[in-house]
Amino acid sequence: MKAVVLREHGGLDKLQYVTDFPDPVATAGHVVIRVGATSFNYHDVFTVRGMPGIKVPMPMIIGLDIAGEILEVGAGVSVWNKGDRVLVNPLNRQKGLMGEMMHGGLAEKCLVAEDQLIRMPDDVSYQQAASLPVAYGTAHRMIVTHDTIKKGEKVLVLGASGGVGTGCVLLAKMLGAEVIACASSADKIQRLKDLGADHVINYKETDFSKWAIEKFGKPQRRSYDGGVDVVINFTGGDTWGPTLKCVKRGGKILVCGATAGYEPKEDLRYVWSFELKIMGSNSFYDENLRALMDLIHQGRMKPVIDEVLPLERAAEGLRLIENREVFGKVIITP
């Protein structure tokens, strides 16, 4: 079959497009799917580069987020049939992540354990479904499952133009929040406006924390005046200190990642003085993915897709992710 294969860690030039990779065979408790679409996440960039403490078996077909049609059913599989349309939860409970510990979606076919499969509504496309797991699933768990955003609250989203970021903007708006979206270019700023953000900030030109204080007032230690109610920060690094300064007393900081650095400078005085709630959220579950597909089915949400590329251009798509040149998701259609 055709596939994009990683044989050693390094730059994106280590990804090889091949036409003769062995086809997967359905084993007990597993199915083989024809991949309809797969989407990239920044995690795929880390997999190609190599991550400390994670030994990726080589060769590896990367790609976590996968949707497709069942081609073959292995022994003992009773719930699923050939032709069923499925979204794959990329976490295999025994082995780890698809595209990292077992072959992922950058191929024409993929072997998947039956307990990773989620049935797709007929009117949800493979491209829409493949957009969901890592990015939108993470956003949904952080915002909806943990019930962290209320109607009328002021919510500032850092990194708002990426997969998780656009998911956060859409979900926060759906819940009735006043959304402040931060991005790095005029084009992304305009597209965030079009997506429904109430305020937009080019963080390369404007200090988002100072902007929030000027707009909504300086947070007060002894009252609940000033500042924003919620900051969604999955970047970390140099953004962490300014985040602490613009959140109102009793406000929340939501964290589901640290793409710019996981050991930021911390000032604990802000945490206790303003009674801040720092809330972590990890991963996503089947119920998050089902709920998101229901929102698409109901016409209440449409995943933001920037590029749809063929398999042979997969490295180009991942380069867009690595250089943060995308708005929303990059989809590959084998």
GROMACS .gro file of C-alpha atoms in nm:
model
  334
    1MET     CA    1   0.000   0.000   0.000
    2LYS     CA    2   0.097   0.366  -0.024
    3ALA     CA    3   0.220   0.516   0.303
    4VAL     CA    4   0.439   0.787   0.455
    5VAL     CA    5   0.701   0.616   0.668
    6LEU     CA    6   0.939   0.741   0.939
    7ARG     CA    7   1.253   0.524   0.965
    8GLU     CA    8   1.464   0.748   1.191
    9HIS     CA    9   1.417   1.066   1.395
   10GLY     CA   10   1.519   1.403   1.260
   11GLY     CA   11   1.370   1.668   1.037
   12LEU     CA   12   1.069   1.634   0.813
   13ASP     CA   13   1.298   1.507   0.537
   14LYS     CA   14   1.301   1.178   0.729
   15LEU     CA   15   0.941   1.115   0.621
   16GLN     CA   16   0.944   0.887   0.314
   17TYR     CA   17   0.652   0.841   0.074
   18VAL     CA   18   0.646   0.480  -0.040
   19THR     CA   19   0.413   0.273  -0.260
   20ASP     CA   20   0.503  -0.078  -0.142
   21PHE     CA   21   0.453  -0.084   0.235
   22PRO     CA   22   0.302  -0.417   0.352
   23ASP     CA   23  -0.077  -0.413   0.389
   24PRO     CA   24  -0.209  -0.468   0.743
   25VAL     CA   25  -0.394  -0.795   0.812
   26ALA     CA   26  -0.695  -0.814   1.042
   27THR     CA   27  -0.605  -0.998   1.364
   28ALA     CA   28  -0.826  -1.112   1.651
   29GLY     CA   29  -1.009  -0.820   1.810
   30HIS     CA   30  -0.900  -0.581   1.536
   31VAL     CA   31  -1.025  -0.443   1.206
   32VAL     CA   32  -0.850  -0.304   0.901
   33ILE     CA   33  -0.988   0.027   0.781
   34ARG     CA   34  -0.945   0.213   0.455
   35VAL     CA   35  -0.826   0.554   0.571
   36GLY     CA   36  -1.063   0.823   0.447
   37ALA     CA   37  -0.880   1.110   0.617
   38THR     CA   38  -0.619   1.176   0.882
   39SER     CA   39  -0.523   1.507   1.041
   40PHE     CA   40  -0.199   1.646   1.179
   41ASN     CA   41  -0.126   1.770   1.529
   42TYR     CA   42   0.189   1.925   1.672
   43HIS     CA   43   0.242   1.592   1.845
   44ASP     CA   44   0.332   1.450   1.503
   45VAL     CA   45   0.614   1.704   1.477
   46PHE     CA   46   0.748   1.585   1.814
   47THR     CA   47   0.723   1.222   1.700
   48VAL     CA   48   0.934   1.294   1.392
   49ARG     CA   49   1.193   1.485   1.594
   50GLY     CA   50   1.200   1.232   1.877
   51MET     CA   51   1.094   1.287   2.237
   52PRO     CA   52   1.299   1.212   2.553
   53GLY     CA   53   1.183   0.893   2.721
   54ILE     CA   54   0.966   0.774   2.429
   55LYS     CA   55   1.112   0.501   2.211
   56VAL     CA   56   0.922   0.489   1.883
   57PRO     CA   57   0.945   0.149   1.707
   58MET     CA   58   1.073   0.196   1.354
   59PRO     CA   59   0.965   0.202   1.082
   60MET     CA   60   0.657   0.399   1.192
   61ILE     CA   61   0.361   0.540   1.000
   62ILE     CA   62   0.269   0.857   1.190
   63GLY     CA   63  -0.074   1.020   1.222
   64LEU     CA   64  -0.296   1.006   1.532
   65ASP     CA   65  -0.635   1.126   1.407
   66ILE     CA   66  -0.799   0.878   1.167
   67ALA     CA   67  -1.141   0.825   1.013
   68GLY     CA   68  -1.233   0.567   0.754
   69GLU     CA   69  -1.432   0.263   0.642
   70ILE     CA   70  -1.391  -0.093   0.771
   71LEU     CA   71  -1.243  -0.325   0.505
   72GLU     CA   72  -1.175  -0.641   0.706
   73VAL     CA   73  -1.296  -0.774   1.041
   74GLY     CA   74  -1.077  -0.996   1.259
   75ALA     CA   75  -1.180  -1.297   1.464
   76GLY     CA   76  -1.396  -1.223   1.768
   77VAL     CA   77  -1.517  -0.885   1.642
   78SER     CA   78  -1.896  -0.893   1.660
   79VAL     CA   79  -2.017  -0.532   1.681
   80TRP     CA   80  -1.851  -0.404   1.364
   81ASN     CA   81  -1.901  -0.498   1.000
   82LYS     CA   82  -1.732  -0.439   0.668
   83GLY     CA   83  -1.844  -0.102   0.531
   84ASP     CA   84  -1.903   0.066   0.870
   85ARG     CA   85  -1.784   0.428   0.884
   86VAL     CA   86  -1.570   0.487   1.194
   87LEU     CA   87  -1.368   0.748   1.380
   88VAL     CA   88  -1.066   0.611   1.564
   89ASN     CA   89  -0.978   0.709   1.920
   90PRO     CA   90  -0.598   0.717   1.878
   91LEU     CA   91  -0.527   0.577   2.226
   92ASN     CA   92  -0.479   0.201   2.234
   93ARG     CA   93  -0.507   0.092   2.598
   94GLN     CA   94  -0.243  -0.180   2.567
   95LYS     CA   95   0.016  -0.026   2.337
   96GLY     CA   96  -0.017   0.354   2.345
   97LEU     CA   97  -0.083   0.607   2.073
   98MET     CA   98  -0.150   0.543   1.706
   99GLY     CA   99   0.123   0.696   1.493
  100GLU     CA  100   0.371   0.664   1.780
  101MET     CA  101   0.361   0.308   1.917
  102MET     CA  102   0.167   0.152   1.628
  103HIS     CA  103   0.105   0.251   1.269
  104GLY     CA  104  -0.118   0.553   1.222
  105GLY     CA  105  -0.316   0.725   0.952
  106LEU     CA  106  -0.065   0.831   0.686
  107ALA     CA  107  -0.140   0.526   0.473
  108GLU     CA  108  -0.414   0.380   0.259
  109LYS     CA  109  -0.501   0.123   0.529
  110CYS     CA  110  -0.464   0.094   0.904
  111LEU     CA  111  -0.505  -0.181   1.167
  112VAL     CA  112  -0.718  -0.071   1.465
  113ALA     CA  113  -0.839  -0.243   1.783
  114GLU     CA  114  -1.217  -0.270   1.796
  115ASP     CA  115  -1.243  -0.082   2.127
  116GLN     CA  116  -1.091   0.225   1.960
  117LEU     CA  117  -1.375   0.256   1.709
  118ILE     CA  118  -1.656   0.512   1.726
  119ARG     CA  119  -1.947   0.499   1.485
  120MET     CA  120  -1.985   0.807   1.264
  121PRO     CA  121  -2.317   0.975   1.177
  122ASP     CA  122  -2.390   0.947   0.804
  123ASP     CA  123  -2.374   1.323   0.750
  124VAL     CA  124  -2.034   1.371   0.916
  125SER     CA  125  -1.752   1.354   0.661
  126TYR     CA  126  -1.423   1.171   0.708
  127GLN     CA  127  -1.240   1.505   0.695
  128GLN     CA  128  -1.460   1.654   0.968
  129ALA     CA  129  -1.429   1.347   1.190
  130ALA     CA  130  -1.052   1.325   1.147
  131SER     CA  131  -1.025   1.686   1.264
  132LEU     CA  132  -1.164   1.601   1.605
  133PRO     CA  133  -0.972   1.370   1.840
  134VAL     CA  134  -0.652   1.535   1.961
  135ALA     CA  135  -0.749   1.900   1.902
  136TYR     CA  136  -1.126   1.931   1.940
  137GLY     CA  137  -1.152   1.638   2.180
  138THR     CA  138  -0.898   1.802   2.409
  139ALA     CA  139  -1.081   2.136   2.390
  140HIS     CA  140  -1.418   1.972   2.457
  141ARG     CA  141  -1.298   1.787   2.767
  142MET     CA  142  -1.123   2.098   2.903
  143ILE     CA  143  -1.423   2.328   2.849
  144VAL     CA  144  -1.740   2.116   2.846
  145THR     CA  145  -1.660   1.804   3.051
  146HIS     CA  146  -1.492   2.006   3.326
  147ASP     CA  147  -1.761   2.278   3.302
  148THR     CA  148  -1.507   2.560   3.312
  149ILE     CA  149  -1.674   2.836   3.107
  150LYS     CA  150  -2.004   3.010   3.186
  151LYS     CA  151  -2.227   3.233   2.977
  152GLY     CA  152  -2.109   3.594   2.978
  153GLU     CA  153  -1.757   3.523   3.101
  154LYS     CA  154  -1.459   3.690   2.936
  155VAL     CA  155  -1.236   3.413   2.796
  156LEU     CA  156  -0.891   3.482   2.651
  157VAL     CA  157  -0.753   3.210   2.421
  158LEU     CA  158  -0.380   3.196   2.348
  159GLY     CA  159  -0.274   3.017   2.031
  160ALA     CA  160  -0.628   3.060   1.903
  161SER     CA  161  -0.552   2.988   1.537
  162GLY     CA  162  -0.441   2.625   1.572
  163GLY     CA  163  -0.646   2.308   1.607
  164VAL     CA  164  -0.704   2.322   1.983
  165GLY     CA  165  -0.734   2.702   1.969
  166THR     CA  166  -1.007   2.715   1.705
  167GLY     CA  167  -1.189   2.440   1.893
  168CYS     CA  168  -1.175   2.650   2.210
  169VAL     CA  169  -1.303   2.960   2.031
  170LEU     CA  170  -1.598   2.771   1.879
  171LEU     CA  171  -1.693   2.597   2.204
  172ALA     CA  172  -1.655   2.910   2.419
  173LYS     CA  173  -1.876   3.107   2.180
  174MET     CA  174  -2.130   2.823   2.181
  175LEU     CA  175  -2.148   2.853   2.560
  176GLY     CA  176  -2.211   3.229   2.538
  177ALA     CA  177  -1.869   3.361   2.642
  178GLU     CA  178  -1.708   3.687   2.532
  179VAL     CA  179  -1.400   3.557   2.351
  180ILE     CA  180  -1.063   3.731   2.316
  181ALA     CA  181  -0.855   3.539   2.059
  182CYS     CA  182  -0.477   3.578   2.024
  183ALA     CA  183  -0.282   3.496   1.708
  184SER     CA  184   0.037   3.597   1.527
  185SER     CA  185  -0.064   3.748   1.190
  186ALA     CA  186  -0.314   3.983   1.029
  187ASP     CA  187  -0.459   3.698   0.823
  188LYS     CA  188  -0.518   3.480   1.128
  189ILE     CA  189  -0.666   3.776   1.315
  190GLN     CA  190  -0.918   3.834   1.037
  191ARG     CA  191  -1.011   3.468   1.022
  192LEU     CA  192  -1.065   3.461   1.399
  193LYS     CA  193  -1.302   3.756   1.360
  194ASP     CA  194  -1.486   3.564   1.091
  195LEU     CA  195  -1.502   3.265   1.327
  196GLY     CA  196  -1.689   3.477   1.582
  197ALA     CA  197  -1.422   3.604   1.823
  198ASP     CA  198  -1.541   3.923   1.996
  199HIS     CA  199  -1.190   4.068   2.029
  200VAL     CA  200  -0.865   3.976   1.854
  201ILE     CA  201  -0.503   4.045   1.950
  202ASN     CA  202  -0.188   4.011   1.742
  203TYR     CA  203   0.041   3.899   2.022
  204LYS     CA  204   0.353   3.980   1.818
  205GLU     CA  205   0.252   4.346   1.817
  206THR     CA  206   0.055   4.376   2.142
  207ASP     CA  207   0.112   4.245   2.495
  208PHE     CA  208  -0.206   4.044   2.549
  209SER     CA  209  -0.193   4.082   2.927
  210LYS     CA  210  -0.159   4.462   2.917
  211TRP     CA  211  -0.434   4.477   2.653
  212ALA     CA  212  -0.669   4.280   2.877
  213ILE     CA  213  -0.594   4.504   3.177
  214GLU     CA  214  -0.648   4.821   2.973
  215LYS     CA  215  -0.973   4.683   2.830
  216PHE     CA  216  -1.127   4.522   3.137
  217GLY     CA  217  -0.943   4.688   3.427
  218LYS     CA  218  -0.662   4.584   3.655
  219PRO     CA  219  -0.752   4.281   3.871
  220GLN     CA  220  -0.816   4.376   4.235
  221ARG     CA  221  -0.690   4.160   4.521
  222ARG     CA  222  -0.978   4.242   4.757
  223SER     CA  223  -1.264   4.251   4.509
  224TYR     CA  224  -1.371   4.065   4.200
  225ASP     CA  225  -1.330   4.367   3.971
  226GLY     CA  226  -1.101   4.383   3.670
  227GLY     CA  227  -0.931   4.124   3.451
  228VAL     CA  228  -1.066   3.834   3.250
  229ASP     CA  229  -1.256   3.539   3.392
  230VAL     CA  230  -1.067   3.265   3.208
  231VAL     CA  231  -0.739   3.231   3.018
  232ILE     CA  232  -0.683   2.920   2.808
  233ASN     CA  233  -0.308   2.869   2.797
  234PHE     CA  234  -0.162   2.555   2.636
  235THR     CA  235   0.157   2.733   2.526
  236GLY     CA  236   0.337   2.789   2.857
  237GLY     CA  237   0.686   2.936   2.824
  238ASP     CA  238   0.702   3.315   2.827
  239THR     CA  239   0.323   3.348   2.817
  240TRP     CA  240   0.273   3.207   3.167
  241GLY     CA  241   0.380   3.512   3.371
  242PRO     CA  242   0.162   3.757   3.177
  243THR     CA  243  -0.129   3.512   3.203
  244LEU     CA  244  -0.120   3.525   3.584
  245LYS     CA  245  -0.137   3.906   3.578
  246CYS     CA  246  -0.455   3.953   3.376
  247VAL     CA  247  -0.690   3.701   3.540
  248LYS     CA  248  -0.950   3.842   3.780
  249ARG     CA  249  -0.967   3.738   4.143
  250GLY     CA  250  -1.120   3.391   4.158
  251GLY     CA  251  -1.059   3.342   3.784
  252LYS     CA  252  -0.941   3.031   3.605
  253ILE     CA  253  -0.640   2.935   3.395
  254LEU     CA  254  -0.703   2.626   3.183
  255VAL     CA  255  -0.402   2.418   3.080
  256CYS     CA  256  -0.388   2.121   2.842
  257GLY     CA  257  -0.034   2.150   2.702
  258ALA     CA  258   0.289   2.349   2.694
  259THR     CA  259   0.401   2.388   2.333
  260ALA     CA  260   0.633   2.681   2.412
  261GLY     CA  261   0.790   2.532   2.727
  262TYR     CA  262   0.680   2.333   3.031
  263GLU     CA  263   0.901   2.502   3.293
  264PRO     CA  264   0.785   2.866   3.286
  265LYS     CA  265   0.884   3.131   3.535
  266GLU     CA  266   0.621   3.130   3.811
  267ASP     CA  267   0.512   3.399   4.056
  268LEU     CA  268   0.307   3.225   4.322
  269ARG     CA  269   0.204   3.557   4.477
  270TYR     CA  270  -0.052   3.601   4.200
  271VAL     CA  271  -0.193   3.254   4.261
  272TRP     CA  272  -0.275   3.308   4.627
  273SER     CA  273  -0.337   3.684   4.620
  274PHE     CA  274  -0.600   3.652   4.350
  275GLU     CA  275  -0.724   3.306   4.451
  276LEU     CA  276  -0.658   3.176   4.102
  277LYS     CA  277  -0.781   2.835   3.993
  278ILE     CA  278  -0.528   2.660   3.769
  279MET     CA  279  -0.706   2.366   3.612
  280GLY     CA  280  -0.536   2.096   3.409
  281SER     CA  281  -0.711   1.881   3.152
  282ASN     CA  282  -0.556   1.573   2.996
  283SER     CA  283  -0.656   1.412   2.669
  284PHE     CA  284  -1.014   1.318   2.573
  285TYR     CA  285  -1.248   1.021   2.579
  286ASP     CA  286  -1.499   0.854   2.348
  287GLU     CA  287  -1.784   1.058   2.494
  288ASN     CA  288  -1.608   1.380   2.391
  289LEU     CA  289  -1.570   1.259   2.034
  290ARG     CA  290  -1.932   1.140   2.015
  291ALA     CA  291  -2.053   1.473   2.151
  292LEU     CA  292  -1.849   1.663   1.893
  293MET     CA  293  -1.981   1.452   1.605
  294ASP     CA  294  -2.332   1.517   1.737
  295LEU     CA  295  -2.265   1.892   1.725
  296ILE     CA  296  -2.157   1.859   1.361
  297HIS     CA  297  -2.463   1.644   1.286
  298GLN     CA  298  -2.688   1.909   1.447
  299GLY     CA  299  -2.525   2.185   1.242
  300ARG     CA  300  -2.403   2.363   1.556
  301MET     CA  301  -2.031   2.329   1.485
  302LYS     CA  302  -1.808   2.299   1.180
  303PRO     CA  303  -1.442   2.206   1.235
  304VAL     CA  304  -1.200   2.458   1.088
  305ILE     CA  305  -0.997   2.298   0.809
  306ASP     CA  306  -0.715   2.498   0.649
  307GLU     CA  307  -0.563   2.256   0.398
  308VAL     CA  308  -0.660   1.920   0.247
  309LEU     CA  309  -0.360   1.747   0.087
  310PRO     CA  310  -0.294   1.409  -0.080
  311LEU     CA  311  -0.072   1.151   0.086
  312GLU     CA  312   0.234   1.231  -0.124
  313ARG     CA  313   0.229   1.590   0.009
  314ALA     CA  314   0.205   1.490   0.375
  315ALA     CA  315   0.549   1.628   0.468
  316GLU     CA  316   0.447   1.964   0.324
  317GLY     CA  317   0.137   1.962   0.544
  318LEU     CA  318   0.335   1.880   0.856
  319ARG     CA  319   0.578   2.160   0.771
  320LEU     CA  320   0.285   2.403   0.784
  321ILE     CA  321   0.207   2.277   1.134
  322GLU     CA  322   0.571   2.299   1.246
  323ASN     CA  323   0.603   2.658   1.120
  324ARG     CA  324   0.262   2.755   1.264
  325GLU     CA  325   0.141   2.865   0.924
  326VAL     CA  326  -0.204   2.710   0.952
  327PHE     CA  327  -0.545   2.820   1.070
  328GLY     CA  328  -0.724   2.519   1.211
  329LYS     CA  329  -0.647   2.170   1.085
  330VAL     CA  330  -0.439   2.016   0.805
  331ILE     CA  331  -0.604   1.707   0.656
  332ILE     CA  332  -0.439   1.430   0.454
  333THR     CA  333  -0.661   1.213   0.231
  334PRO     CA  334  -0.487   0.886   0.137
   0.00000   0.00000   0.00000
